[in-house]
Amino acid sequence: KTLAALTRMLLLAHADQFALADFLRVSPWNAEQLRARMTGAVLNAVGALHMRLGTDKIVLAIDDSLCVKDFGTRKLPAVGLFYDHVEQRRHTRQHSNASRYICLMLVLGPFSFPLSWRLYLKRSQVRKLRRAGQAGVAFLTTHQLVEQMLTEVDTHLPSGQVYVLFD
Protein backbone atom coordinates (compact mmCIF):
# COMPACT_ATOMS: atom_id res chain seq x y z
CA LYS A 1 0.00 0.00 0.00
CA THR A 2 3.00 2.32 0.20
CA LEU A 3 5.95 3.13 -2.01
CA ALA A 4 8.27 1.96 0.77
CA ALA A 5 6.57 -1.46 0.74
CA LEU A 6 6.81 -1.58 -3.05
CA THR A 7 10.54 -0.83 -3.02
CA ARG A 8 11.06 -3.59 -0.44
CA MET A 9 9.23 -6.02 -2.75
CA LEU A 10 11.62 -5.17 -5.60
CA LEU A 11 14.49 -6.83 -3.69
CA LEU A 12 17.03 -4.47 -5.23
CA ALA A 13 19.90 -3.03 -3.20
CA HIS A 14 19.56 0.35 -4.91
CA ALA A 15 15.74 0.62 -4.63
CA ASP A 16 14.82 3.93 -3.05
CA GLN A 17 11.26 4.97 -2.19
CA PHE A 18 12.02 8.66 -2.79
CA ALA A 19 13.42 7.95 -6.27
CA LEU A 20 10.32 5.87 -7.03
CA ALA A 21 8.08 8.73 -5.86
CA ASP A 22 9.96 11.16 -8.12
CA PHE A 23 9.71 8.71 -11.02
CA LEU A 24 5.93 8.48 -10.64
CA ARG A 25 5.46 12.20 -10.01
CA VAL A 26 7.62 13.82 -12.69
CA SER A 27 7.99 11.25 -15.47
CA PRO A 28 7.11 12.55 -18.94
CA TRP A 29 4.55 9.89 -19.87
CA ASN A 30 1.01 10.61 -20.91
CA ALA A 31 -1.50 8.66 -18.80
CA GLU A 32 -3.99 8.18 -21.65
CA GLN A 33 -1.35 6.86 -24.05
CA LEU A 34 0.02 4.52 -21.38
CA ARG A 35 -3.47 3.25 -20.56
CA ALA A 36 -4.26 2.64 -24.24
CA ARG A 37 -1.03 0.68 -24.79
CA MET A 38 -1.49 -1.42 -21.65
CA THR A 39 -5.11 -2.19 -22.52
CA GLY A 40 -4.09 -3.09 -26.08
CA ALA A 41 -1.37 -5.46 -24.84
CA VAL A 42 -3.75 -7.18 -22.41
CA LEU A 43 -6.45 -7.53 -25.07
CA ASN A 44 -3.94 -9.00 -27.55
CA ALA A 45 -3.03 -11.64 -24.95
CA VAL A 46 -6.74 -12.26 -24.29
CA GLY A 47 -7.37 -12.69 -28.03
CA ALA A 48 -4.67 -15.36 -28.28
CA LEU A 49 -5.96 -17.12 -25.15
CA HIS A 50 -9.53 -16.88 -26.45
CA MET A 51 -8.54 -18.84 -29.56
CA ARG A 52 -6.69 -21.50 -27.54
CA LEU A 53 -9.53 -22.00 -25.04
CA GLY A 54 -12.15 -22.27 -27.78
CA THR A 55 -14.75 -20.52 -25.66
CA ASP A 56 -17.00 -17.83 -27.03
CA LYS A 57 -18.23 -16.43 -23.71
CA ILE A 58 -16.47 -13.31 -22.43
CA VAL A 59 -17.54 -11.54 -19.25
CA LEU A 60 -16.75 -7.92 -18.47
CA ALA A 61 -17.09 -7.32 -14.73
CA ILE A 62 -17.44 -3.77 -13.41
CA ASP A 63 -17.08 -3.03 -9.73
CA ASP A 64 -16.47 -0.01 -7.56
CA SER A 65 -14.24 -0.19 -4.52
CA LEU A 66 -12.88 1.98 -1.77
CA CYS A 67 -9.24 2.42 -0.87
CA VAL A 68 -9.70 3.18 2.82
CA LYS A 69 -7.26 5.59 4.44
CA ASP A 70 -6.66 6.57 8.05
CA PHE A 71 -9.43 8.84 9.30
CA GLY A 72 -6.91 11.65 9.84
CA THR A 73 -5.81 11.71 6.18
CA ARG A 74 -6.73 15.13 4.76
CA LYS A 75 -3.99 16.15 2.30
CA LEU A 76 -4.73 13.68 -0.51
CA PRO A 77 -7.18 15.36 -2.94
CA ALA A 78 -8.94 12.12 -3.94
CA VAL A 79 -9.68 11.13 -0.33
CA GLY A 80 -13.05 11.99 1.18
CA LEU A 81 -15.95 10.45 3.04
CA PHE A 82 -17.67 7.76 0.98
CA TYR A 83 -20.51 5.42 1.88
CA ASP A 84 -19.06 2.05 2.89
CA HIS A 85 -21.44 -0.91 2.97
CA VAL A 86 -18.70 -3.26 4.22
CA GLU A 87 -17.67 -1.60 7.48
CA GLN A 88 -20.08 -1.40 10.41
CA ARG A 89 -19.45 1.69 12.53
CA ARG A 90 -21.45 3.43 15.19
CA HIS A 91 -19.92 6.88 15.41
CA THR A 92 -19.19 7.74 11.77
CA ARG A 93 -22.24 5.91 10.50
CA GLN A 94 -21.52 4.02 7.29
CA HIS A 95 -18.84 6.32 5.83
CA SER A 96 -15.13 5.70 5.39
CA ASN A 97 -12.35 8.15 4.68
CA ALA A 98 -11.24 6.72 1.34
CA SER A 99 -10.72 7.19 -2.35
CA ARG A 100 -13.20 5.50 -4.67
CA TYR A 101 -12.37 3.85 -7.95
CA ILE A 102 -14.13 1.78 -10.58
CA CYS A 103 -12.46 -1.25 -12.13
CA LEU A 104 -13.18 -3.08 -15.39
CA MET A 105 -12.12 -6.74 -15.45
CA LEU A 106 -12.32 -9.20 -18.33
CA VAL A 107 -13.09 -12.82 -17.37
CA LEU A 108 -12.33 -15.55 -19.88
CA GLY A 109 -12.81 -19.09 -18.60
CA PRO A 110 -10.78 -19.47 -15.40
CA PHE A 111 -8.71 -16.32 -16.12
CA SER A 112 -9.40 -12.71 -15.23
CA PHE A 113 -7.59 -9.64 -16.50
CA PRO A 114 -7.78 -6.08 -15.19
CA LEU A 115 -8.45 -3.91 -18.24
CA SER A 116 -9.01 -0.44 -16.93
CA TRP A 117 -9.85 1.63 -13.91
CA ARG A 118 -10.98 5.16 -13.14
CA LEU A 119 -10.73 7.27 -10.03
CA TYR A 120 -14.09 8.73 -9.02
CA LEU A 121 -14.07 12.27 -7.63
CA LYS A 122 -17.10 13.84 -5.98
CA ARG A 123 -18.30 17.25 -7.20
CA SER A 124 -16.87 18.89 -4.08
CA GLN A 125 -13.46 17.30 -4.72
CA VAL A 126 -13.48 18.52 -8.34
CA ARG A 127 -14.39 22.07 -7.21
CA LYS A 128 -11.54 22.02 -4.70
CA LEU A 129 -9.06 20.84 -7.35
CA ARG A 130 -10.22 23.55 -9.77
CA ARG A 131 -9.75 26.22 -7.10
CA ALA A 132 -6.23 24.85 -6.56
CA GLY A 133 -5.40 25.49 -10.22
CA GLN A 134 -6.20 22.16 -11.89
CA ALA A 135 -8.73 23.49 -14.39
CA GLY A 136 -8.62 20.36 -16.57
CA VAL A 137 -10.32 18.16 -13.96
CA ALA A 138 -13.97 17.47 -14.83
CA PHE A 139 -16.71 15.89 -12.75
CA LEU A 140 -17.93 12.60 -14.22
CA THR A 141 -20.59 10.35 -12.76
CA THR A 142 -19.81 6.68 -12.17
CA HIS A 143 -21.98 5.81 -15.18
CA GLN A 144 -19.97 8.14 -17.39
CA LEU A 145 -16.71 6.61 -16.15
CA VAL A 146 -18.00 3.10 -16.92
CA GLU A 147 -19.15 4.23 -20.37
CA GLN A 148 -15.63 5.59 -21.04
CA MET A 149 -14.04 2.28 -20.09
CA LEU A 150 -16.47 0.17 -22.14
CA THR A 151 -16.01 2.41 -25.18
CA GLU A 152 -12.23 2.15 -24.76
CA VAL A 153 -12.23 -1.66 -25.03
CA ASP A 154 -15.25 -2.20 -27.31
CA THR A 155 -13.46 -2.45 -30.65
CA HIS A 156 -10.59 -4.55 -29.26
CA LEU A 157 -12.64 -7.42 -27.83
CA PRO A 158 -12.46 -10.84 -29.47
CA SER A 159 -15.55 -11.92 -31.36
CA GLY A 160 -18.20 -13.86 -29.48
CA GLN A 161 -20.77 -13.20 -26.83
CA VAL A 162 -19.83 -10.50 -24.33
CA TYR A 163 -21.69 -10.30 -21.03
CA VAL A 164 -21.42 -7.24 -18.80
CA LEU A 165 -21.72 -7.92 -15.08
CA PHE A 166 -22.13 -5.06 -12.59
CA ASP A 167 -23.87 -4.24 -9.35
PDB file of C-alpha atoms in Angstrom:
ATOM      1  CA  LYS A   1       0.000   0.000   0.000  1.00  0.00           C
ATOM      2  CA  THR A   2       2.995   2.318   0.200  1.00  0.00           C
ATOM      3  CA  LEU A   3       5.950   3.127  -2.011  1.00  0.00           C
ATOM      4  CA  ALA A   4       8.268   1.958   0.766  1.00  0.00           C
ATOM      5  CA  ALA A   5       6.569  -1.459   0.738  1.00  0.00           C
ATOM      6  CA  LEU A   6       6.808  -1.581  -3.055  1.00  0.00           C
ATOM      7  CA  THR A   7      10.540  -0.829  -3.024  1.00  0.00           C
ATOM      8  CA  ARG A   8      11.063  -3.591  -0.441  1.00  0.00           C
ATOM      9  CA  MET A   9       9.235  -6.018  -2.755  1.00  0.00           C
ATOM     10  CA  LEU A  10      11.623  -5.170  -5.601  1.00  0.00           C
ATOM     11  CA  LEU A  11      14.493  -6.830  -3.686  1.00  0.00           C
ATOM     12  CA  LEU A  12      17.025  -4.467  -5.226  1.00  0.00           C
ATOM     13  CA  ALA A  13      19.900  -3.032  -3.202  1.00  0.00           C
ATOM     14  CA  HIS A  14      19.564   0.346  -4.912  1.00  0.00           C
ATOM     15  CA  ALA A  15      15.741   0.617  -4.633  1.00  0.00           C
ATOM     16  CA  ASP A  16      14.815   3.934  -3.046  1.00  0.00           C
ATOM     17  CA  GLN A  17      11.258   4.966  -2.193  1.00  0.00           C
ATOM     18  CA  PHE A  18      12.019   8.658  -2.791  1.00  0.00           C
ATOM     19  CA  ALA A  19      13.420   7.954  -6.272  1.00  0.00           C
ATOM     20  CA  LEU A  20      10.317   5.869  -7.029  1.00  0.00           C
ATOM     21  CA  ALA A  21       8.081   8.731  -5.859  1.00  0.00           C
ATOM     22  CA  ASP A  22       9.959  11.163  -8.121  1.00  0.00           C
ATOM     23  CA  PHE A  23       9.710   8.709 -11.017  1.00  0.00           C
ATOM     24  CA  LEU A  24       5.928   8.484 -10.641  1.00  0.00           C
ATOM     25  CA  ARG A  25       5.458  12.196 -10.008  1.00  0.00           C
ATOM     26  CA  VAL A  26       7.621  13.819 -12.694  1.00  0.00           C
ATOM     27  CA  SER A  27       7.987  11.246 -15.468  1.00  0.00           C
ATOM     28  CA  PRO A  28       7.107  12.553 -18.936  1.00  0.00           C
ATOM     29  CA  TRP A  29       4.552   9.894 -19.867  1.00  0.00           C
ATOM     30  CA  ASN A  30       1.007  10.610 -20.909  1.00  0.00           C
ATOM     31  CA  ALA A  31      -1.496   8.664 -18.799  1.00  0.00           C
ATOM     32  CA  GLU A  32      -3.990   8.180 -21.646  1.00  0.00           C
ATOM     33  CA  GLN A  33      -1.352   6.860 -24.049  1.00  0.00           C
ATOM     34  CA  LEU A  34       0.022   4.523 -21.384  1.00  0.00           C
ATOM     35  CA  ARG A  35      -3.468   3.250 -20.557  1.00  0.00           C
ATOM     36  CA  ALA A  36      -4.260   2.642 -24.240  1.00  0.00           C
ATOM     37  CA  ARG A  37      -1.027   0.682 -24.787  1.00  0.00           C
ATOM     38  CA  MET A  38      -1.493  -1.420 -21.647  1.00  0.00           C
ATOM     39  CA  THR A  39      -5.108  -2.189 -22.522  1.00  0.00           C
ATOM     40  CA  GLY A  40      -4.091  -3.095 -26.076  1.00  0.00           C
ATOM     41  CA  ALA A  41      -1.367  -5.461 -24.835  1.00  0.00           C
ATOM     42  CA  VAL A  42      -3.753  -7.184 -22.409  1.00  0.00           C
ATOM     43  CA  LEU A  43      -6.449  -7.528 -25.070  1.00  0.00           C
ATOM     44  CA  ASN A  44      -3.935  -8.997 -27.545  1.00  0.00           C
ATOM     45  CA  ALA A  45      -3.034 -11.638 -24.949  1.00  0.00           C
ATOM     46  CA  VAL A  46      -6.740 -12.256 -24.288  1.00  0.00           C
ATOM     47  CA  GLY A  47      -7.374 -12.690 -28.029  1.00  0.00           C
ATOM     48  CA  ALA A  48      -4.672 -15.361 -28.276  1.00  0.00           C
ATOM     49  CA  LEU A  49      -5.961 -17.122 -25.150  1.00  0.00           C
ATOM     50  CA  HIS A  50      -9.526 -16.876 -26.449  1.00  0.00           C
ATOM     51  CA  MET A  51      -8.536 -18.836 -29.559  1.00  0.00           C
ATOM     52  CA  ARG A  52      -6.694 -21.502 -27.542  1.00  0.00           C
ATOM     53  CA  LEU A  53      -9.527 -22.004 -25.040  1.00  0.00           C
ATOM     54  CA  GLY A  54     -12.145 -22.273 -27.778  1.00  0.00           C
ATOM     55  CA  THR A  55     -14.747 -20.516 -25.660  1.00  0.00           C
ATOM     56  CA  ASP A  56     -16.999 -17.826 -27.033  1.00  0.00           C
ATOM     57  CA  LYS A  57     -18.233 -16.426 -23.714  1.00  0.00           C
ATOM     58  CA  ILE A  58     -16.472 -13.308 -22.433  1.00  0.00           C
ATOM     59  CA  VAL A  59     -17.540 -11.536 -19.246  1.00  0.00           C
ATOM     60  CA  LEU A  60     -16.745  -7.921 -18.470  1.00  0.00           C
ATOM     61  CA  ALA A  61     -17.094  -7.315 -14.732  1.00  0.00           C
ATOM     62  CA  ILE A  62     -17.442  -3.770 -13.408  1.00  0.00           C
ATOM     63  CA  ASP A  63     -17.082  -3.025  -9.728  1.00  0.00           C
ATOM     64  CA  ASP A  64     -16.466  -0.009  -7.563  1.00  0.00           C
ATOM     65  CA  SER A  65     -14.237  -0.194  -4.518  1.00  0.00           C
ATOM     66  CA  LEU A  66     -12.881   1.980  -1.769  1.00  0.00           C
ATOM     67  CA  CYS A  67      -9.244   2.417  -0.873  1.00  0.00           C
ATOM     68  CA  VAL A  68      -9.695   3.183   2.823  1.00  0.00           C
ATOM     69  CA  LYS A  69      -7.258   5.593   4.436  1.00  0.00           C
ATOM     70  CA  ASP A  70      -6.656   6.567   8.052  1.00  0.00           C
ATOM     71  CA  PHE A  71      -9.434   8.839   9.302  1.00  0.00           C
ATOM     72  CA  GLY A  72      -6.906  11.649   9.837  1.00  0.00           C
ATOM     73  CA  THR A  73      -5.811  11.710   6.181  1.00  0.00           C
ATOM     74  CA  ARG A  74      -6.733  15.126   4.765  1.00  0.00           C
ATOM     75  CA  LYS A  75      -3.990  16.146   2.305  1.00  0.00           C
ATOM     76  CA  LEU A  76      -4.729  13.676  -0.508  1.00  0.00           C
ATOM     77  CA  PRO A  77      -7.177  15.360  -2.935  1.00  0.00           C
ATOM     78  CA  ALA A  78      -8.940  12.117  -3.935  1.00  0.00           C
ATOM     79  CA  VAL A  79      -9.681  11.132  -0.332  1.00  0.00           C
ATOM     80  CA  GLY A  80     -13.050  11.988   1.181  1.00  0.00           C
ATOM     81  CA  LEU A  81     -15.954  10.455   3.044  1.00  0.00           C
ATOM     82  CA  PHE A  82     -17.669   7.758   0.981  1.00  0.00           C
ATOM     83  CA  TYR A  83     -20.506   5.418   1.880  1.00  0.00           C
ATOM     84  CA  ASP A  84     -19.058   2.046   2.887  1.00  0.00           C
ATOM     85  CA  HIS A  85     -21.444  -0.911   2.967  1.00  0.00           C
ATOM     86  CA  VAL A  86     -18.704  -3.258   4.222  1.00  0.00           C
ATOM     87  CA  GLU A  87     -17.669  -1.596   7.482  1.00  0.00           C
ATOM     88  CA  GLN A  88     -20.078  -1.402  10.407  1.00  0.00           C
ATOM     89  CA  ARG A  89     -19.449   1.690  12.530  1.00  0.00           C
ATOM     90  CA  ARG A  90     -21.447   3.429  15.189  1.00  0.00           C
ATOM     91  CA  HIS A  91     -19.923   6.884  15.409  1.00  0.00           C
ATOM     92  CA  THR A  92     -19.192   7.738  11.769  1.00  0.00           C
ATOM     93  CA  ARG A  93     -22.244   5.913  10.503  1.00  0.00           C
ATOM     94  CA  GLN A  94     -21.521   4.018   7.290  1.00  0.00           C
ATOM     95  CA  HIS A  95     -18.839   6.319   5.832  1.00  0.00           C
ATOM     96  CA  SER A  96     -15.135   5.699   5.393  1.00  0.00           C
ATOM     97  CA  ASN A  97     -12.353   8.146   4.681  1.00  0.00           C
ATOM     98  CA  ALA A  98     -11.243   6.717   1.338  1.00  0.00           C
ATOM     99  CA  SER A  99     -10.715   7.189  -2.353  1.00  0.00           C
ATOM    100  CA  ARG A 100     -13.202   5.499  -4.667  1.00  0.00           C
ATOM    101  CA  TYR A 101     -12.370   3.847  -7.949  1.00  0.00           C
ATOM    102  CA  ILE A 102     -14.126   1.784 -10.583  1.00  0.00           C
ATOM    103  CA  CYS A 103     -12.461  -1.253 -12.127  1.00  0.00           C
ATOM    104  CA  LEU A 104     -13.184  -3.081 -15.387  1.00  0.00           C
ATOM    105  CA  MET A 105     -12.125  -6.744 -15.449  1.00  0.00           C
ATOM    106  CA  LEU A 106     -12.323  -9.202 -18.325  1.00  0.00           C
ATOM    107  CA  VAL A 107     -13.092 -12.816 -17.374  1.00  0.00           C
ATOM    108  CA  LEU A 108     -12.332 -15.550 -19.877  1.00  0.00           C
ATOM    109  CA  GLY A 109     -12.813 -19.089 -18.602  1.00  0.00           C
ATOM    110  CA  PRO A 110     -10.778 -19.466 -15.397  1.00  0.00           C
ATOM    111  CA  PHE A 111      -8.706 -16.320 -16.121  1.00  0.00           C
ATOM    112  CA  SER A 112      -9.399 -12.709 -15.226  1.00  0.00           C
ATOM    113  CA  PHE A 113      -7.585  -9.643 -16.501  1.00  0.00           C
ATOM    114  CA  PRO A 114      -7.781  -6.080 -15.194  1.00  0.00           C
ATOM    115  CA  LEU A 115      -8.452  -3.911 -18.240  1.00  0.00           C
ATOM    116  CA  SER A 116      -9.010  -0.437 -16.934  1.00  0.00           C
ATOM    117  CA  TRP A 117      -9.853   1.626 -13.910  1.00  0.00           C
ATOM    118  CA  ARG A 118     -10.978   5.160 -13.144  1.00  0.00           C
ATOM    119  CA  LEU A 119     -10.730   7.265 -10.031  1.00  0.00           C
ATOM    120  CA  TYR A 120     -14.088   8.734  -9.021  1.00  0.00           C
ATOM    121  CA  LEU A 121     -14.073  12.266  -7.627  1.00  0.00           C
ATOM    122  CA  LYS A 122     -17.103  13.841  -5.979  1.00  0.00           C
ATOM    123  CA  ARG A 123     -18.297  17.255  -7.196  1.00  0.00           C
ATOM    124  CA  SER A 124     -16.870  18.890  -4.081  1.00  0.00           C
ATOM    125  CA  GLN A 125     -13.464  17.298  -4.723  1.00  0.00           C
ATOM    126  CA  VAL A 126     -13.481  18.519  -8.343  1.00  0.00           C
ATOM    127  CA  ARG A 127     -14.394  22.065  -7.214  1.00  0.00           C
ATOM    128  CA  LYS A 128     -11.544  22.021  -4.696  1.00  0.00           C
ATOM    129  CA  LEU A 129      -9.059  20.841  -7.347  1.00  0.00           C
ATOM    130  CA  ARG A 130     -10.216  23.545  -9.766  1.00  0.00           C
ATOM    131  CA  ARG A 131      -9.749  26.222  -7.104  1.00  0.00           C
ATOM    132  CA  ALA A 132      -6.235  24.851  -6.557  1.00  0.00           C
ATOM    133  CA  GLY A 133      -5.398  25.493 -10.216  1.00  0.00           C
ATOM    134  CA  GLN A 134      -6.197  22.158 -11.888  1.00  0.00           C
ATOM    135  CA  ALA A 135      -8.733  23.485 -14.394  1.00  0.00           C
ATOM    136  CA  GLY A 136      -8.617  20.358 -16.570  1.00  0.00           C
ATOM    137  CA  VAL A 137     -10.321  18.160 -13.960  1.00  0.00           C
ATOM    138  CA  ALA A 138     -13.971  17.472 -14.829  1.00  0.00           C
ATOM    139  CA  PHE A 139     -16.707  15.888 -12.755  1.00  0.00           C
ATOM    140  CA  LEU A 140     -17.931  12.599 -14.224  1.00  0.00           C
ATOM    141  CA  THR A 141     -20.590  10.347 -12.757  1.00  0.00           C
ATOM    142  CA  THR A 142     -19.813   6.676 -12.169  1.00  0.00           C
ATOM    143  CA  HIS A 143     -21.984   5.811 -15.182  1.00  0.00           C
ATOM    144  CA  GLN A 144     -19.968   8.144 -17.394  1.00  0.00           C
ATOM    145  CA  LEU A 145     -16.711   6.611 -16.152  1.00  0.00           C
ATOM    146  CA  VAL A 146     -17.998   3.099 -16.920  1.00  0.00           C
ATOM    147  CA  GLU A 147     -19.149   4.234 -20.366  1.00  0.00           C
ATOM    148  CA  GLN A 148     -15.628   5.593 -21.036  1.00  0.00           C
ATOM    149  CA  MET A 149     -14.038   2.280 -20.093  1.00  0.00           C
ATOM    150  CA  LEU A 150     -16.471   0.167 -22.135  1.00  0.00           C
ATOM    151  CA  THR A 151     -16.006   2.405 -25.179  1.00  0.00           C
ATOM    152  CA  GLU A 152     -12.233   2.155 -24.760  1.00  0.00           C
ATOM    153  CA  VAL A 153     -12.234  -1.661 -25.026  1.00  0.00           C
ATOM    154  CA  ASP A 154     -15.248  -2.198 -27.309  1.00  0.00           C
ATOM    155  CA  THR A 155     -13.457  -2.450 -30.652  1.00  0.00           C
ATOM    156  CA  HIS A 156     -10.593  -4.548 -29.256  1.00  0.00           C
ATOM    157  CA  LEU A 157     -12.644  -7.417 -27.827  1.00  0.00           C
ATOM    158  CA  PRO A 158     -12.458 -10.840 -29.467  1.00  0.00           C
ATOM    159  CA  SER A 159     -15.550 -11.924 -31.365  1.00  0.00           C
ATOM    160  CA  GLY A 160     -18.197 -13.862 -29.485  1.00  0.00           C
ATOM    161  CA  GLN A 161     -20.774 -13.197 -26.826  1.00  0.00           C
ATOM    162  CA  VAL A 162     -19.828 -10.496 -24.332  1.00  0.00           C
ATOM    163  CA  TYR A 163     -21.689 -10.298 -21.032  1.00  0.00           C
ATOM    164  CA  VAL A 164     -21.418  -7.241 -18.800  1.00  0.00           C
ATOM    165  CA  LEU A 165     -21.717  -7.918 -15.083  1.00  0.00           C
ATOM    166  CA  PHE A 166     -22.135  -5.061 -12.592  1.00  0.00           C
ATOM    167  CA  ASP A 167     -23.870  -4.242  -9.347  1.00  0.00           C
TER     168      ASP A 167
END
